[in-house]
CSV table of C-alpha atoms and ligand atoms in Angstrom, one decimal:
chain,number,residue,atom,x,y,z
A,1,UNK,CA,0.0,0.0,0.0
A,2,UNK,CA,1.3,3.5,-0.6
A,3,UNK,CA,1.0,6.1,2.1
A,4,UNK,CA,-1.2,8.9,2.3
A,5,UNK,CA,1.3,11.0,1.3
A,6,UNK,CA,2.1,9.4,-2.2
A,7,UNK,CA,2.3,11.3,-5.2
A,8,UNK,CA,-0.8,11.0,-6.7
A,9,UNK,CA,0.0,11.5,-10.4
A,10,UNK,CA,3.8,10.3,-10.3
A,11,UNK,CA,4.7,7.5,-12.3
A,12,UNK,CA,4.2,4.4,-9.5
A,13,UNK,CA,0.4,5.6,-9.7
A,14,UNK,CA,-0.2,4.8,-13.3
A,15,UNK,CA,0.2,1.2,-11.9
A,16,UNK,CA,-2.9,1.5,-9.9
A,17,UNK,CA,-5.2,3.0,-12.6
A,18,UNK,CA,-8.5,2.9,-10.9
A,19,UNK,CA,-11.1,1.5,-13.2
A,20,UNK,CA,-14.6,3.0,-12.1
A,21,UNK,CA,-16.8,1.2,-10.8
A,22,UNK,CA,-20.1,0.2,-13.0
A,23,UNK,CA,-22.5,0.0,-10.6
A,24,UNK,CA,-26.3,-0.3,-11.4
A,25,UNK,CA,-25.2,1.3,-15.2
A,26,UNK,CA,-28.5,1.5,-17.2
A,27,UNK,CA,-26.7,0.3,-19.8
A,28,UNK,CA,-28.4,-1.4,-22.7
A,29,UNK,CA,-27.3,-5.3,-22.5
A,30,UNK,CA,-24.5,-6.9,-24.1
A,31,UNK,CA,-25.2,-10.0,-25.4
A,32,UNK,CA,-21.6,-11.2,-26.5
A,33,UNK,CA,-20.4,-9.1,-23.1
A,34,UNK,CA,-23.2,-11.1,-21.5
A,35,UNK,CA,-22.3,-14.8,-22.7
A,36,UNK,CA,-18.4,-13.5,-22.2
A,37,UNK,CA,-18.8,-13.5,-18.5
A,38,UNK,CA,-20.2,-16.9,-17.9
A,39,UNK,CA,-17.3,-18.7,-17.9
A,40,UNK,CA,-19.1,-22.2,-16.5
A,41,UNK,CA,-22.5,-22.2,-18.3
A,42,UNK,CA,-25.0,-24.2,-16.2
A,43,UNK,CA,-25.8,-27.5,-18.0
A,44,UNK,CA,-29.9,-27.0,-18.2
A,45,UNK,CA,-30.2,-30.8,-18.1
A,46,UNK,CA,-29.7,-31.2,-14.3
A,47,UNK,CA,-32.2,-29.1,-13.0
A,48,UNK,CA,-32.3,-30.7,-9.2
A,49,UNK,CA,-28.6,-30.6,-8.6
A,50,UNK,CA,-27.0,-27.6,-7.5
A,51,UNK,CA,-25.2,-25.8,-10.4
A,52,UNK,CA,-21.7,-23.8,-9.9
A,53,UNK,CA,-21.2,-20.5,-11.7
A,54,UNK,CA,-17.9,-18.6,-11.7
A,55,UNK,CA,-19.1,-14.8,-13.5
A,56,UNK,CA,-15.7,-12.8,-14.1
A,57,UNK,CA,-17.0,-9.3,-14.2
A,58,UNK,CA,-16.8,-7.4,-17.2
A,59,UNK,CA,-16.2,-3.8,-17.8
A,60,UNK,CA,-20.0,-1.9,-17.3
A,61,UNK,CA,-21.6,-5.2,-15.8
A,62,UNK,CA,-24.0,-5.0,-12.9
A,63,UNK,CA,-25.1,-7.2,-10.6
A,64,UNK,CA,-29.0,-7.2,-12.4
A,65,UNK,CA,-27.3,-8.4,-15.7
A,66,UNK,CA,-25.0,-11.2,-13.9
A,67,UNK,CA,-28.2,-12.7,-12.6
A,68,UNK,CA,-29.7,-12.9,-15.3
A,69,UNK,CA,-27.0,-13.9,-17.2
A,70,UNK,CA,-27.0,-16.9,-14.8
A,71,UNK,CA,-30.7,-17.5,-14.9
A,72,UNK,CA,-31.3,-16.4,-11.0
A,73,UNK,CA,-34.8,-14.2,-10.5
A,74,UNK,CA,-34.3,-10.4,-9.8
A,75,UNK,CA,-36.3,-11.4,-7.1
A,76,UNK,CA,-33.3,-12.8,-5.1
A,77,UNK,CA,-31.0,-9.4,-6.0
A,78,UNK,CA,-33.5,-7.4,-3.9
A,79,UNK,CA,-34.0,-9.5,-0.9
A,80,UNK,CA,-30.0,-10.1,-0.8
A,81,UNK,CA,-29.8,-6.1,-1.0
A,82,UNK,CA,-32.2,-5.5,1.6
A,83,UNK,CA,-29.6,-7.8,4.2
A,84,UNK,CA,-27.1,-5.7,6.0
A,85,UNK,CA,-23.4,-4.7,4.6
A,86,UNK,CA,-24.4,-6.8,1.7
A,87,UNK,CA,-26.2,-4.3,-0.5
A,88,UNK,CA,-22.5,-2.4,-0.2
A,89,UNK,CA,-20.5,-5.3,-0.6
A,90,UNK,CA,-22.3,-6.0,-4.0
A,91,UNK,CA,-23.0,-3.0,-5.4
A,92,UNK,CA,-19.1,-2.0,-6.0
A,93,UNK,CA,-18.1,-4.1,-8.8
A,94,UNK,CA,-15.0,-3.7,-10.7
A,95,UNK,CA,-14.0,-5.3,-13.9
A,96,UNK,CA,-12.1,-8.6,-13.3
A,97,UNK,CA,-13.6,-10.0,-9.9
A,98,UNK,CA,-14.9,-13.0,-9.9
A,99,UNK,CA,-18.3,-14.0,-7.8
A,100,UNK,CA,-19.0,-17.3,-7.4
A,101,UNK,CA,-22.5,-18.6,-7.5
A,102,UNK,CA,-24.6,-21.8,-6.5
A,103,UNK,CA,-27.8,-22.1,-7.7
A,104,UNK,CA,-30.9,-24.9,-7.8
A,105,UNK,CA,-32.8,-24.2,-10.9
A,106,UNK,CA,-32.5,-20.5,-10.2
A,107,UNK,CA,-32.7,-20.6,-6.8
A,108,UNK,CA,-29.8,-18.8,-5.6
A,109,UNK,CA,-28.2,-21.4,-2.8
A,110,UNK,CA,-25.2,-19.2,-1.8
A,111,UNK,CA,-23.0,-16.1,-3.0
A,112,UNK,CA,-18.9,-15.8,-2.5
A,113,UNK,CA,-17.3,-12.7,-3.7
A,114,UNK,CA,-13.8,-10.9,-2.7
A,115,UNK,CA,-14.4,-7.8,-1.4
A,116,UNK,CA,-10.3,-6.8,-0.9
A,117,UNK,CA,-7.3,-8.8,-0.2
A,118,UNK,CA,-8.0,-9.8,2.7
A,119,UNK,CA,-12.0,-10.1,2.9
A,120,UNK,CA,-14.7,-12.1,0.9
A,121,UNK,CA,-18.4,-11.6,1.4
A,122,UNK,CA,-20.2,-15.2,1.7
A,123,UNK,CA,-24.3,-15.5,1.7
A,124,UNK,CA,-25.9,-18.4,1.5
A,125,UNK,CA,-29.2,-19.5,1.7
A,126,UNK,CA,-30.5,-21.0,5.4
A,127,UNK,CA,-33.8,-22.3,7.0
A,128,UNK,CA,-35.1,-18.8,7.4
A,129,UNK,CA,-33.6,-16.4,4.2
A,130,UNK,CA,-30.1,-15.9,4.1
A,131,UNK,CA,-26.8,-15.7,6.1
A,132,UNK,CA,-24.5,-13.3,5.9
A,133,UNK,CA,-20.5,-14.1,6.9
A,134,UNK,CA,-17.4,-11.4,5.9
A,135,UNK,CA,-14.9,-13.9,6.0
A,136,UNK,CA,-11.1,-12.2,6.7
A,137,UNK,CA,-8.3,-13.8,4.7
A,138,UNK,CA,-5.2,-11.7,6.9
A,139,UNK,CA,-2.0,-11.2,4.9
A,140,UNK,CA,1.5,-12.1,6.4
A,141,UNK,CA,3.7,-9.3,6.5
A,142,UNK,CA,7.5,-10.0,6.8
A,143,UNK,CA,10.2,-7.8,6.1
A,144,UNK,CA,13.1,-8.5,3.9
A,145,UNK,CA,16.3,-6.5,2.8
A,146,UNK,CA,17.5,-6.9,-0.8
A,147,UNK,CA,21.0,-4.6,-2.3
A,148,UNK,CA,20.9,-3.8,-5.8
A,149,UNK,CA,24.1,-2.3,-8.0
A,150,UNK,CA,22.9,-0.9,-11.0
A,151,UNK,CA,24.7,-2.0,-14.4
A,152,UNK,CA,22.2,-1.5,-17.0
A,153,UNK,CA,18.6,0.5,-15.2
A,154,UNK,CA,17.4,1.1,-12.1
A,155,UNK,CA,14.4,-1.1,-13.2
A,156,UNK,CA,16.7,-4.0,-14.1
A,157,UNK,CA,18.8,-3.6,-11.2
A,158,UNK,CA,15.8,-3.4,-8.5
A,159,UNK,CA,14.3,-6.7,-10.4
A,160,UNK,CA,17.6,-8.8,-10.4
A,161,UNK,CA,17.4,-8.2,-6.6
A,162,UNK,CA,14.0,-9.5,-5.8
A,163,UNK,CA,12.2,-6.3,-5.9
A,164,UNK,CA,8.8,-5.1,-7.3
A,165,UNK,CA,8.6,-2.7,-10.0
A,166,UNK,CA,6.4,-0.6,-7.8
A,167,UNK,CA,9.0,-0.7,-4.7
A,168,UNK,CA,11.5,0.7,-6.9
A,169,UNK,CA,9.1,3.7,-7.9
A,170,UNK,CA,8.6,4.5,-4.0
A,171,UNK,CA,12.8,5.0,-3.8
A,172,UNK,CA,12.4,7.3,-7.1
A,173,UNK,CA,9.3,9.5,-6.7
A,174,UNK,CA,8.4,9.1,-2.7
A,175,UNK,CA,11.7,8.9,-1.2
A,176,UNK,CA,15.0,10.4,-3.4
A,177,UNK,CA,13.6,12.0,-6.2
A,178,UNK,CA,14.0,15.1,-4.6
A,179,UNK,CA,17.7,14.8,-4.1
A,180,UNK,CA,18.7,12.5,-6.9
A,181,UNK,CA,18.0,13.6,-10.7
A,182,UNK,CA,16.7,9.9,-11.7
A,183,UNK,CA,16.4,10.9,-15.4
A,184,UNK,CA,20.5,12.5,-16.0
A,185,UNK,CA,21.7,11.4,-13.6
A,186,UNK,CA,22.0,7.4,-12.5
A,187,UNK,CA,25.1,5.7,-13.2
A,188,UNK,CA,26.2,2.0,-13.8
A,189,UNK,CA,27.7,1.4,-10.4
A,190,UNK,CA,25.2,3.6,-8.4
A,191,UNK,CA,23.7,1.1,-5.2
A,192,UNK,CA,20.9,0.9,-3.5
A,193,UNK,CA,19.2,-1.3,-0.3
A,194,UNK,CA,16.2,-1.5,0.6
A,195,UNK,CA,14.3,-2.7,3.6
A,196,UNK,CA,10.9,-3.7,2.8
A,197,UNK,CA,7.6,-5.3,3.5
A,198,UNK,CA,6.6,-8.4,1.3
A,199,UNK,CA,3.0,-9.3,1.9
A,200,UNK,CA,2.1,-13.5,1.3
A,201,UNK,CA,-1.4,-14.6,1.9
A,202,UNK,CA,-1.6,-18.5,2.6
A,203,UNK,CA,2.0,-19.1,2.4
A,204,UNK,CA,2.3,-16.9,-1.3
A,205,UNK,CA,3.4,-13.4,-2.1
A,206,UNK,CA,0.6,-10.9,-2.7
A,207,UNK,CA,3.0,-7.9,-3.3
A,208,UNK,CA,5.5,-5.7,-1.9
A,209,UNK,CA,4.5,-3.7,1.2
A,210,UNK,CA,5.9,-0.6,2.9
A,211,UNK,CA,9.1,0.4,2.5
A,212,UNK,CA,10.8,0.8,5.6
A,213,UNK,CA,14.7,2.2,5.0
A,214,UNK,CA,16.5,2.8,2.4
A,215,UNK,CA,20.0,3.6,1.0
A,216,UNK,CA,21.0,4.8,-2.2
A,217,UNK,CA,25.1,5.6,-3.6
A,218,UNK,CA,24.5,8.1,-6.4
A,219,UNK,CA,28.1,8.6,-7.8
A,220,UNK,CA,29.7,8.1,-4.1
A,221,UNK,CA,27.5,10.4,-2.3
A,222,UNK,CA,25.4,7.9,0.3
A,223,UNK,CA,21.7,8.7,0.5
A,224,UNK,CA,19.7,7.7,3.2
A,225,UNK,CA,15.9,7.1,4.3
A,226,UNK,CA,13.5,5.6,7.2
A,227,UNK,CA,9.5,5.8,7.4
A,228,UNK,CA,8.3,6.9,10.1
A,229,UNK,CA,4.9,7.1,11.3
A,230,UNK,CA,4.3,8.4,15.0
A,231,UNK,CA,2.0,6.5,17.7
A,232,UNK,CA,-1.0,8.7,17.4
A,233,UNK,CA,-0.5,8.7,13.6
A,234,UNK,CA,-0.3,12.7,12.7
A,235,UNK,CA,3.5,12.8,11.6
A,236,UNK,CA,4.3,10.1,9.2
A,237,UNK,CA,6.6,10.4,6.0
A,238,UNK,CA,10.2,9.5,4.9
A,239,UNK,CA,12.7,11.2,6.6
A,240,UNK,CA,16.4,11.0,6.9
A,241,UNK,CA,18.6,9.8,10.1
A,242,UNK,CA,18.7,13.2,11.9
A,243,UNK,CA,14.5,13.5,11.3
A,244,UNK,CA,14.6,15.8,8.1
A,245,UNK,CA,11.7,15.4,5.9
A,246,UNK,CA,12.8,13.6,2.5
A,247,UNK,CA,9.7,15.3,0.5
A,248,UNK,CA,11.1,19.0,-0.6
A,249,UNK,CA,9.0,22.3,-1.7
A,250,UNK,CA,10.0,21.6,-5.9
A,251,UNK,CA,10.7,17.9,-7.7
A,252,UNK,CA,14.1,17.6,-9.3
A,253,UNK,CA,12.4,16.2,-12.3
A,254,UNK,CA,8.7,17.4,-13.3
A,255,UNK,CA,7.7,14.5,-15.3
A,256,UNK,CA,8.1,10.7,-15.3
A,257,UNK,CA,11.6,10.0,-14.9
A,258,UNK,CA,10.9,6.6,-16.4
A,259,UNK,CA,10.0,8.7,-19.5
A,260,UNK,CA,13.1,10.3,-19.9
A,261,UNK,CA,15.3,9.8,-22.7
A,262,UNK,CA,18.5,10.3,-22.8
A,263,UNK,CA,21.1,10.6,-25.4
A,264,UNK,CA,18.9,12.8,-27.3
A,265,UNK,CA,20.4,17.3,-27.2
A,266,UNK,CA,17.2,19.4,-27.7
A,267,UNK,CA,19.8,22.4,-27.7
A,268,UNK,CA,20.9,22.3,-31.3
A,269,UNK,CA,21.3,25.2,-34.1
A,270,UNK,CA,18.5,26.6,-34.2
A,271,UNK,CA,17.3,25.2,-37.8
A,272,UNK,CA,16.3,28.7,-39.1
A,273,UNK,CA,19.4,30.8,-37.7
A,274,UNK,CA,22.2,28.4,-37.0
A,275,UNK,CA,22.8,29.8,-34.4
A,276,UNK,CA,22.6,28.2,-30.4
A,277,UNK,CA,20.3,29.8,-28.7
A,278,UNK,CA,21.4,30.7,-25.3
A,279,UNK,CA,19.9,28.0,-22.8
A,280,UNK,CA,18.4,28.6,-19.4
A,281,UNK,CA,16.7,25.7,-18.4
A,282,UNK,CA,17.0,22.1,-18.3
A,283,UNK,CA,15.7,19.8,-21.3
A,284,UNK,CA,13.8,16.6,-20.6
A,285,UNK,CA,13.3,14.7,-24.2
A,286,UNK,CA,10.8,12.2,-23.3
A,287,UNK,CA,8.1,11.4,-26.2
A,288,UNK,CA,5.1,13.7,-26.9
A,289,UNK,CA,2.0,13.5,-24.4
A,290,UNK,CA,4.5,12.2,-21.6
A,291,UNK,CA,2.5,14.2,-18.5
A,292,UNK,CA,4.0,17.2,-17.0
A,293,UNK,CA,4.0,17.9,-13.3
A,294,UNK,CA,4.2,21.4,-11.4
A,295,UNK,CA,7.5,21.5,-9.3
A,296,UNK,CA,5.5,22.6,-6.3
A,297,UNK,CA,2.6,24.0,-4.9
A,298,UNK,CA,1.7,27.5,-6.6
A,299,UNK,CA,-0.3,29.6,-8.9
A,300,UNK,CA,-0.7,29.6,-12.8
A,301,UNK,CA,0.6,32.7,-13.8
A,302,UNK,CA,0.6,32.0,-16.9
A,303,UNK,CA,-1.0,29.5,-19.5
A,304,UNK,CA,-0.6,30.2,-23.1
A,305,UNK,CA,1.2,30.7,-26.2
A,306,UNK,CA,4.3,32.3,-24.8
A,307,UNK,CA,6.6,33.1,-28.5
A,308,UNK,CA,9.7,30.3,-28.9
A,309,UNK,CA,8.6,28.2,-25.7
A,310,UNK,CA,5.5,27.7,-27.8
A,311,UNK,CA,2.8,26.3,-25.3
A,312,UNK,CA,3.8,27.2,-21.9
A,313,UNK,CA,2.8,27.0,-18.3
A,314,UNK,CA,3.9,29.6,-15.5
A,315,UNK,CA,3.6,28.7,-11.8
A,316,UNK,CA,4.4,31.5,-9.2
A,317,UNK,CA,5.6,29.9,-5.9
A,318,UNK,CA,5.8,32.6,-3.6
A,319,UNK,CA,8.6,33.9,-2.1
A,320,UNK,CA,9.4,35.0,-5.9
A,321,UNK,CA,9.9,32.0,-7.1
A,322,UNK,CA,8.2,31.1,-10.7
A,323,UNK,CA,8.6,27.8,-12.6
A,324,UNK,CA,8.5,27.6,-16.4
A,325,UNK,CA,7.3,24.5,-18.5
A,326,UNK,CA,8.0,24.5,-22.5
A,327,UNK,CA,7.0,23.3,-25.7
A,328,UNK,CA,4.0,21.5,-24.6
A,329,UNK,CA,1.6,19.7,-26.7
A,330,UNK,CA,-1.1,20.8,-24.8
A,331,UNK,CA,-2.3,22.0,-21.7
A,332,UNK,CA,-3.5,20.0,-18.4
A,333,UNK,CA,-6.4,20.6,-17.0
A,334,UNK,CA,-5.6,22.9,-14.2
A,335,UNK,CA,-3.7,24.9,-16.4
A,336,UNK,CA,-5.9,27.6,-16.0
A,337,UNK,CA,-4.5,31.4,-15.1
A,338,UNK,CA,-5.2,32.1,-11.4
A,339,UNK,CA,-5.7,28.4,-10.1
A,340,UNK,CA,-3.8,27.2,-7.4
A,341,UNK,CA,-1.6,23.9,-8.0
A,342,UNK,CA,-0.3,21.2,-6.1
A,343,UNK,CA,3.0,19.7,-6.6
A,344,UNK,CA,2.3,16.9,-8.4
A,345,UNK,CA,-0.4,17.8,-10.5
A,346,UNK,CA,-0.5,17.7,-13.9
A,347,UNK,CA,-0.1,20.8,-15.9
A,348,UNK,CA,0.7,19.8,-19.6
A,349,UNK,CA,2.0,17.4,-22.2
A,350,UNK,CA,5.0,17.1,-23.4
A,351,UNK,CA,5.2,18.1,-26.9
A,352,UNK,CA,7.1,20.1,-29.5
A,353,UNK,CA,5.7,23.6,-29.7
A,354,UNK,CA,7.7,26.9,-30.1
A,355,UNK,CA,11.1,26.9,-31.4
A,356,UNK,CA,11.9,22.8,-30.6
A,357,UNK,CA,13.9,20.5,-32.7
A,358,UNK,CA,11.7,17.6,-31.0
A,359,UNK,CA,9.7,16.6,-28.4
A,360,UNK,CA,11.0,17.6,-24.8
A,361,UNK,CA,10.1,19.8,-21.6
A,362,UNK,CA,11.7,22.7,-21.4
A,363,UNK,CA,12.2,23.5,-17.3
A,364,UNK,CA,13.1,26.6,-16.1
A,365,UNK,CA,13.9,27.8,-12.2
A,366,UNK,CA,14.3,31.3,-11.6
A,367,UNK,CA,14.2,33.1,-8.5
A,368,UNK,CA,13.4,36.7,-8.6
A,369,UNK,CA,13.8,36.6,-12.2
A,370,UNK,CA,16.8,35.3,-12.2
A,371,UNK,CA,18.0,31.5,-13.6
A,372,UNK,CA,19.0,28.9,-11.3
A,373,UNK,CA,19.9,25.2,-11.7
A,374,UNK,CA,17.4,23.6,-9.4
A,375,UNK,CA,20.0,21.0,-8.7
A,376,UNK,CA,22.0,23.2,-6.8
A,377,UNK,CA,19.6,25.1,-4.6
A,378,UNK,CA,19.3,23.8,-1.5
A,379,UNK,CA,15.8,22.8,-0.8
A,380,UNK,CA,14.3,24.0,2.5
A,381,UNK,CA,12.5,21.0,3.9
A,382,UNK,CA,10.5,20.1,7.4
A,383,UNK,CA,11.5,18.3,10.2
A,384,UNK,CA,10.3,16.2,12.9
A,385,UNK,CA,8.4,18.3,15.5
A,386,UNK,CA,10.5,18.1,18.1
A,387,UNK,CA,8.2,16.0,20.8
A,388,UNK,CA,8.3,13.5,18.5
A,389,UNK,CA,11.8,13.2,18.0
A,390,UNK,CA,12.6,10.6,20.8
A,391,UNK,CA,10.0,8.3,18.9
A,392,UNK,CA,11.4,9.2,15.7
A,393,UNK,CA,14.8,8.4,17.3
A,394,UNK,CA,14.3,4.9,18.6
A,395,UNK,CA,12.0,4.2,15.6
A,396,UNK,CA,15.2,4.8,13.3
A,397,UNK,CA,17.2,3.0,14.5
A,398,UNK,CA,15.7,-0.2,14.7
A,399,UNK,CA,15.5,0.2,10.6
A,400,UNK,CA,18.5,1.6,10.0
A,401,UNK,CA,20.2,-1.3,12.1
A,402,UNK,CA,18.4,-4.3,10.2
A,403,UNK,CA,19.3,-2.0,6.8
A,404,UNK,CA,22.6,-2.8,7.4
A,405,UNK,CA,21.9,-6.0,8.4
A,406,UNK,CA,20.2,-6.0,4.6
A,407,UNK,CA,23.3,-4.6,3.2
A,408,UNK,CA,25.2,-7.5,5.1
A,409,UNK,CA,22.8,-10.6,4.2
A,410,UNK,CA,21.1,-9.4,1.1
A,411,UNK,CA,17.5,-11.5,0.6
A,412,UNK,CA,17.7,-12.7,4.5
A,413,UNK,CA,14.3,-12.1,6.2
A,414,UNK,CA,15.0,-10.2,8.6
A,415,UNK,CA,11.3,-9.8,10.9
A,416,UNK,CA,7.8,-11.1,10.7
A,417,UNK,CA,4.3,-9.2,11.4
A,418,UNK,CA,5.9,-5.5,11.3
B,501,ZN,ZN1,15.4,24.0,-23.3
């Protein structure tokens, strides 16, 4: 699970694309959708015997059309929605759950459905209507360290060591990627460790969990990170050893670092001058309609056609601080003068716009006006309230200790039920 505090629009979240869910949509039916989700069609020849239906829902299916689709009277729908929890339990349906049914000639004997990971709804019919159990299926949490030395990707590196794909964009967008630039500048040889949750249910592996500590060696210079989340819950975050917070007021990178090319100099001749035009920002070639994020929290100052940076975005920070955004294809939604912006958020596309040679963001970082490489500014960033820094204290070190411990014994498990 990611924390609260994740990113929402950074790349890790495009792995959890949330698929709305269809419930009760008046759509018209279906019918190769229809015979598409009954995987097990009843036989109709034995009608006393009770039949078995697995229904793998489909995108826009509700629960009226799965009944049917089965051969089970409406009827039975709205006296199991009438039960209590159920009708909520039901009525959420997303593409690609399965519900199993039992029915006698249409007569709905019982109903098993997985509400999450860990809990599945079960009715089934008794002597007087129908019983209703929520079944809890906990997951085993144990925590593992893994080391990683990059040699080809980060993605390659973080794989070879045991690590989910997801894990690896927690150390990139939640937990460095405000001190390392993870689209210029990773290096065969760089390190990393990791010490992480792995979730099994029944003896398997669900997914990766929390990440606890980590460690990353970006061209020497040791990086390092623990979670923390205090007793009554209102500070929780990544943080470094002495308790400052990881997450800074502007990104290093304002787009998918996974989207970044590199290899590829937006600052050519210009085609119709020859000449180089004097360059002030930082170029991210990454293909056209990669999204583009806003560095921080701000205003739009400015959303338009701005002359050679063809469609461009201006945020004013405060403090006179203004962030510039390039070439875009096209705008993002909140691109609109005037609103407020949260780091994060979308603002644009990457395109070609304005004097480009080919698709890339142009970034600028100016401060009063004036240009500055947002690599070497020293981001201000917050710190552990002070009456919480004794439990952030003995907190840390636990992790840190079984990181090491990680960097030691790569793969060993290291604790259960954290
Ligand atoms: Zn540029």
């Amino acid at each position: 699970m990611l924390p609260a505090s994740a990113l929402p629009v950074l790349a890790a979240a495009a792995l959890y694309v949330a698929i709305p869910p269809a419930q009760d949509a008046p759509a018209e039916i279906d019918l190769t959708a229809l015979a598409a989700s009954v995987e097990t069609a009843a036989p109709a020849i034995q009608e006393d015997l009770p039949q078995n239906v697995e229904v793998t829902v489909q995108r826009n299916d509700t629960l009226d059309r799965i009944f049917r689709s089965v051969g089970i009277d409406n009827a039975t729908l709205a006296e199991l929605r009438t039960l209590p929890d159920v009708r909520k339990a039901l009525d959420i349906l997303r593409p690609g759950d399965t519900i199993m049914l039992t029915h006698v000639d249409g007569a709905l004997q019982s109903l098993n459905r997985r509400i999450s990971d860990t809990l599945t709804l079960s009715v089934s019919r008794g002597d007087d209507g129908f019983a209703v159990n929520f079944i809890e299926n906990p997951l085993e949490v144990e925590v593992s360290g893994a080391r990683a030395r990059i040699e080809t990707s980060l993605f390659d590196a973080g794989r070879e060591a045991g690590m989910s794909a997801t894990t690896v964009m927690v150390l990139a967008n939640e937990i460095f990627g405000w001190d390392i630039d993870f689209a210029n500048d990773i290096h065969a040889g760089d390190e990393f460790s990791v010490l992480y949750q792995r979730k099994f249910q029944d003896g398997a592996y669900v997914s990766d969990g929390r990440v606890l500590a980590a460690e990353f060696v970006n061209r020497g210079k040791t990086h390092r990170a623990v979670w923390f989340e205090s007793a009554d819950g209102s500070v929780k975050g990544y943080y470094t050893p002495e308790g400052k917070g990881m997450r800074k007021a502007f990104l290093r990178v304002p787009i998918d670092f996974a989207r970044v090319s590199s290899g590829f100099n937006p600052r050519r001749r210009h085609p119709i001058t020859g000449q180089v035009r004097a360059h002030r920002g930082i170029d991210f070639a990454a293909p056209t309609g990669t999204p583009i994020y806003a560095a921080g929290d701000g205003r739009i100052e400015f959303a338009g056609r701005k002359g050679g940076y063809g469609n461009a975005v201006v945020i004013n920070h405060g403090k006179g601080i203004t962030t510039l955004y390039g070439h875009m294809s096209r705008f993002g939604k909140s691109a609109r003068n005037g609103r407020s912006v949260r780091q994060g958020e979308i603002i644009g596309y990457v395109g070609s716009t304005g004097a480009s040679t080919g698709p890339h963001l142009h970034y600028e970082y100016r401060v009063k006006g004036v240009h500055k490489n947002p690599a070497n500014i020293a981001l201000p960033n917050t710190e552990i309230p002070s009456r919480y820094l004794a439990e952030f204290r003995s907190q840390a070190e636990v992790a840190l200790a079984q990181l090491e411990l990680a960097n030691s014994a790569p793969g060993a498990r290291l604790a259960d039920n954290r």
